[in-house]
Amino acid sequence: MTVPSTNCSPQAEACAPRDANLNALWCRAIAEELARGGVGLAVLCPGSRNSPLLFALADQFRDQALSHVDERSGAFIALGFARSSQSSQTPALICVTSGSALANCAPALAEAQAAHLPLIVVAADRPWELHGCSAPQTMPQAGAFRRLVDCELDLGEPVADDRAIRSLRARISRLAQRGGPALLNVPLREPLLAAPGAVWDAPANLSALARHGRIQDPYTVEHFSHPRRWPSPLVADEPDQTPRRAVVVAGAGADPKTLHGLTALGLPVLCDAINGQRDCDHPNLICHGDALVSGPLGQDPPDLVVQLGDVPLSRQVYEWLDRCTGPWVIDEPDDRDRDWLARASIRLGPRSDPFSPELLGLLRVPGDSAWCQLWRDGEVAARTALRAAMASEPWGEVLAAHAVCSHPAWRHLMLANSMAVRHGNLHLVPHPGRTVHGNRGVNGIDGQIGTLIGIALGSPDHDYDQAHRRIDLSGPTWLLTGDLALLHDLPALAALASLRKPGAIIVLNNDGGGLFDFLPVAQHTGYQHWVRTSHGLTFAGIANQFGLRYRRCTSRAELDAALTESAAEPTGWSLVECAVSGLDTVQRHRSLLKAMSG
């Protein structure tokens, strides 16, 4: 990024808009600095108190602004956009009015905080004298999310003061560039908007820099230190040492560049589906660790674990890792504590030295090549067993999930929490050129459709390789979800009508919370009513209400046809309902794990 100019030119100032009132100037400055600071999407939720912000943001973001009526799903749309561009850390914002509208952003902020995603909540607030006196639509907004945001700005009311407006621009500019979740609280006093066509004469003592900023550039450019890099590639150059049964574990949030630096060590890499590492087919890549540790390979615990990203999704895998008899290295480049199992012997934070003698001394001891080969052979056998099992698998949740995960048409796949992400983790094999997403920060079932929409909005249609050749990245965005997660986020469906990209929502309708069938609570009296919450609903009416193409499937052939039909549509969205019984899912899932375990 170039160094910003120190002022705006007379020509630019002459072309700059005139403001209708002080609120308009204040909100325009906010919108300009958010856009110039790199925010890529503005989700705008209607309201009165935030109307000056809405008009300013809509004018600034134009095609990158989306109107959405529901704050909770709108916040997840912004989060999904930030997630889709996680490698480039492009922020997204949601603008809400005062009162409980802000509280609806809490679930998305919790996920953004756990996953360190740049979600910015811009909230209008009431002036100070309306707080603490039972004024309508007023709640304590300043500090409401202190534990969920990395940065919070509680602005004062708009003032026509040169230094105050310059300070406003500087702070908004820095907030937009810092990454992580943030809250911008903006008190606004009535009259909120001037009469249509009114023009306000700004005080003569306001400088052009205060009124217009630096035109195209951020008011302040933030320069961040380059993140540390691991040795790439690492070399096991101490062959006289006893080989280690070492593993690399790549969970959600794993740094691909760090993983690349470890590939030369000859270690098995147990890789979750949603961390982005299964888009390559490295020979040591282990996709079916949850099955393999349930068999003979799980009898011997590792004596060195290198953990990249979060703890693995699979309970079988992390319980096996918890038997580790030696050192445990955790890479934490964003300084978030990932030592959930309390096993870390070496923790690499953002300021740690990955070239330290202690760490290199561990990693330069060669891995046990015979043990690594067992993992590689086990992975090949597990994939073969998966294909064989699915060829004769009866219709049900397991087969439907496999059909979706193995279908060649999708470009981006969102796995909803609960059973869908677990099915995906078991069924997804390496898929170069395609991406898999999931909200595994706090693992809630809320916001799955909103996140899907944000991913579709933020995913590029093309890129360029190292030779500057164009790479086509277009293709459908799909969501694999359960029925409860879909019911939980129905308001987000309203935003699908504005999407020009094609996609599909595939719902595994097992009539309730099927994940709980795997847990001890399923044995208790009252389980079906109070925990599993069977509802008896289908989704044809919902699809019709929101203008979605609809197919109901009761066989693999019907599902394959529905997915192929949906993928052939250049625009529009489909809702594909898989009518499955939850009665045998536990048994079918466990049988598949056993068949794949060797």
XYZ file of C-alpha atoms in Angstrom, residues 364-579:
216
model
C 15.210 -32.804 13.150
C 14.967 -36.237 14.717
C 13.703 -38.410 11.841
C 10.203 -39.795 11.924
C 9.682 -43.537 12.037
C 9.412 -44.251 8.313
C 7.844 -47.662 8.854
C 5.195 -46.144 11.102
C 4.515 -43.373 8.582
C 4.142 -45.992 5.842
C 1.561 -47.791 7.962
C -0.456 -44.566 8.048
C -0.120 -44.086 4.305
C -1.199 -47.668 3.643
C -4.028 -47.281 6.127
C -5.267 -44.151 4.357
C -5.321 -45.935 0.988
C -7.165 -48.881 2.520
C -9.661 -46.577 4.252
C -10.508 -44.800 1.001
C -10.984 -48.160 -0.718
C -13.193 -49.391 2.111
C -15.244 -46.181 1.962
C -15.943 -46.610 -1.750
C -16.860 -50.263 -1.279
C -19.144 -49.559 1.662
C -20.977 -46.758 -0.118
C -21.596 -48.965 -3.155
C -23.900 -51.135 -1.038
C -24.992 -48.630 1.629
C -28.790 -48.394 1.991
C -30.507 -45.029 1.690
C -30.077 -42.923 4.767
C -28.166 -40.038 6.283
C -24.722 -41.597 5.796
C -25.249 -42.322 2.086
C -26.826 -38.916 1.430
C -23.881 -37.119 3.051
C -21.439 -39.203 1.019
C -23.277 -38.380 -2.218
C -22.976 -34.649 -1.527
C -19.327 -34.734 -0.434
C -18.237 -36.886 -3.383
C -20.195 -34.983 -6.039
C -17.830 -33.307 -8.531
C -19.927 -30.172 -9.152
C -19.436 -28.043 -6.046
C -16.667 -25.439 -5.860
C -17.250 -24.303 -2.265
C -18.849 -26.508 0.382
C -20.101 -25.252 3.741
C -20.542 -27.927 6.410
C -23.053 -27.005 9.100
C -22.291 -27.908 12.680
C -23.692 -30.987 14.409
C -23.762 -34.092 12.163
C -23.080 -32.479 8.759
C -19.517 -31.434 9.610
C -18.806 -34.880 11.069
C -20.104 -36.590 7.956
C -17.961 -34.280 5.845
C -14.877 -34.953 7.922
C -15.298 -38.688 7.312
C -16.305 -38.624 3.646
C -14.245 -35.829 2.089
C -11.072 -36.925 0.298
C -8.500 -34.537 -1.263
C -10.211 -32.111 -3.620
C -7.714 -29.805 -5.407
C -9.157 -26.449 -6.411
C -12.162 -26.642 -4.090
C -12.717 -25.187 -0.629
C -14.528 -26.491 2.440
C -15.758 -24.173 5.185
C -17.280 -24.523 8.632
C -17.897 -22.423 11.730
C -15.823 -24.369 14.256
C -14.936 -21.437 16.488
C -17.731 -21.999 19.002
C -19.468 -24.791 17.059
C -23.009 -23.372 17.146
C -25.726 -24.405 14.702
C -26.899 -20.798 14.284
C -25.982 -18.707 11.273
C -25.186 -21.542 8.861
C -27.191 -20.132 5.922
C -25.935 -16.611 6.583
C -22.351 -17.852 6.583
C -23.021 -19.714 3.330
C -24.282 -16.509 1.689
C -21.231 -14.574 2.857
C -18.935 -17.281 1.487
C -20.707 -17.140 -1.871
C -20.401 -13.341 -1.947
C -16.737 -13.351 -0.977
C -15.441 -16.231 -3.088
C -13.660 -15.001 -6.237
C -14.628 -16.252 -9.681
C -11.012 -16.421 -10.812
C -7.404 -16.134 -9.724
C -3.975 -16.238 -11.341
C -1.205 -18.793 -10.983
C 2.508 -18.031 -10.629
C 2.783 -17.691 -14.409
C -0.037 -15.096 -14.342
C -2.418 -17.447 -16.119
C -6.078 -17.024 -15.277
C -7.568 -19.822 -13.170
C -11.327 -20.310 -13.274
C -12.744 -20.549 -9.742
C -16.409 -20.224 -10.633
C -18.866 -22.894 -9.606
C -21.692 -23.622 -7.195
C -21.551 -23.014 -3.461
C -23.299 -25.729 -1.470
C -24.378 -26.095 2.143
C -24.772 -29.500 3.771
C -26.913 -29.009 6.858
C -29.257 -30.693 9.265
C -32.904 -29.764 9.638
C -32.541 -27.958 12.976
C -29.678 -25.777 11.727
C -31.780 -24.825 8.694
C -34.808 -23.995 10.834
C -32.553 -21.948 13.109
C -31.534 -19.552 10.310
C -34.576 -19.218 8.055
C -34.455 -15.374 7.873
C -31.166 -15.628 5.983
C -32.976 -17.253 3.044
C -34.370 -13.831 2.123
C -30.892 -12.747 1.000
C -30.540 -15.569 -1.539
C -32.717 -13.696 -4.033
C -30.034 -11.021 -4.421
C -27.219 -13.486 -5.162
C -26.166 -13.851 -8.767
C -24.026 -16.911 -8.039
C -25.553 -20.415 -8.182
C -25.804 -22.709 -5.205
C -27.757 -25.271 -3.248
C -28.786 -26.043 0.311
C -28.904 -29.777 0.968
C -30.736 -30.587 4.191
C -30.464 -33.970 5.896
C -33.928 -34.034 7.453
C -33.768 -36.674 10.188
C -36.509 -34.908 12.166
C -34.509 -33.422 15.015
C -31.092 -33.303 16.619
C -29.525 -36.530 15.385
C -26.124 -35.805 16.905
C -27.580 -36.390 20.365
C -28.374 -39.996 19.363
C -24.629 -40.669 19.671
C -24.452 -39.380 23.250
C -25.365 -40.951 26.616
C -28.289 -38.547 27.008
C -30.154 -40.582 24.354
C -30.747 -43.335 26.938
C -32.730 -41.119 29.305
C -36.494 -40.918 29.681
C -37.906 -37.870 27.914
C -34.983 -37.688 25.476
C -37.098 -37.533 22.313
C -39.219 -34.630 23.541
C -36.772 -32.513 25.502
C -33.438 -33.088 23.728
C -33.891 -34.527 20.247
C -36.901 -32.223 19.616
C -38.579 -34.030 16.724
C -40.717 -31.547 14.771
C -42.349 -33.407 11.859
C -41.708 -30.544 9.419
C -40.755 -30.658 5.746
C -39.295 -27.844 3.662
C -41.350 -27.623 0.459
C -43.385 -24.675 1.725
C -40.296 -22.847 2.924
C -38.608 -23.297 -0.463
C -41.694 -21.965 -2.240
C -41.951 -18.954 0.079
C -38.369 -17.890 -0.631
C -38.420 -18.696 -4.363
C -36.034 -21.655 -4.237
C -36.094 -24.631 -6.577
C -37.131 -27.644 -4.505
C -36.524 -31.381 -4.722
C -37.371 -34.016 -2.113
C -35.193 -37.115 -2.291
C -35.798 -40.590 -0.905
C -33.024 -42.474 -2.749
C -29.437 -42.059 -3.939
C -30.601 -41.892 -7.549
C -33.027 -39.063 -6.784
C -30.352 -37.160 -4.860
C -27.743 -37.538 -7.607
C -30.268 -36.277 -10.153
C -31.244 -33.318 -7.963
C -27.620 -32.308 -7.371
C -26.729 -32.600 -11.056
C -29.826 -30.611 -12.028
C -28.992 -27.879 -9.513
C -25.363 -27.683 -10.649
C -26.464 -27.207 -14.266
C -28.382 -24.021 -13.424
C -26.212 -20.933 -14.059
C -28.104 -18.827 -11.506
C -30.525 -19.278 -8.666
C -30.595 -21.512 -5.634
C -32.026 -24.926 -4.889
C -33.211 -26.516 -1.669
C -32.701 -30.278 -1.800
C -34.377 -32.146 1.050
C -33.071 -35.610 1.901
C -35.811 -37.477 3.755
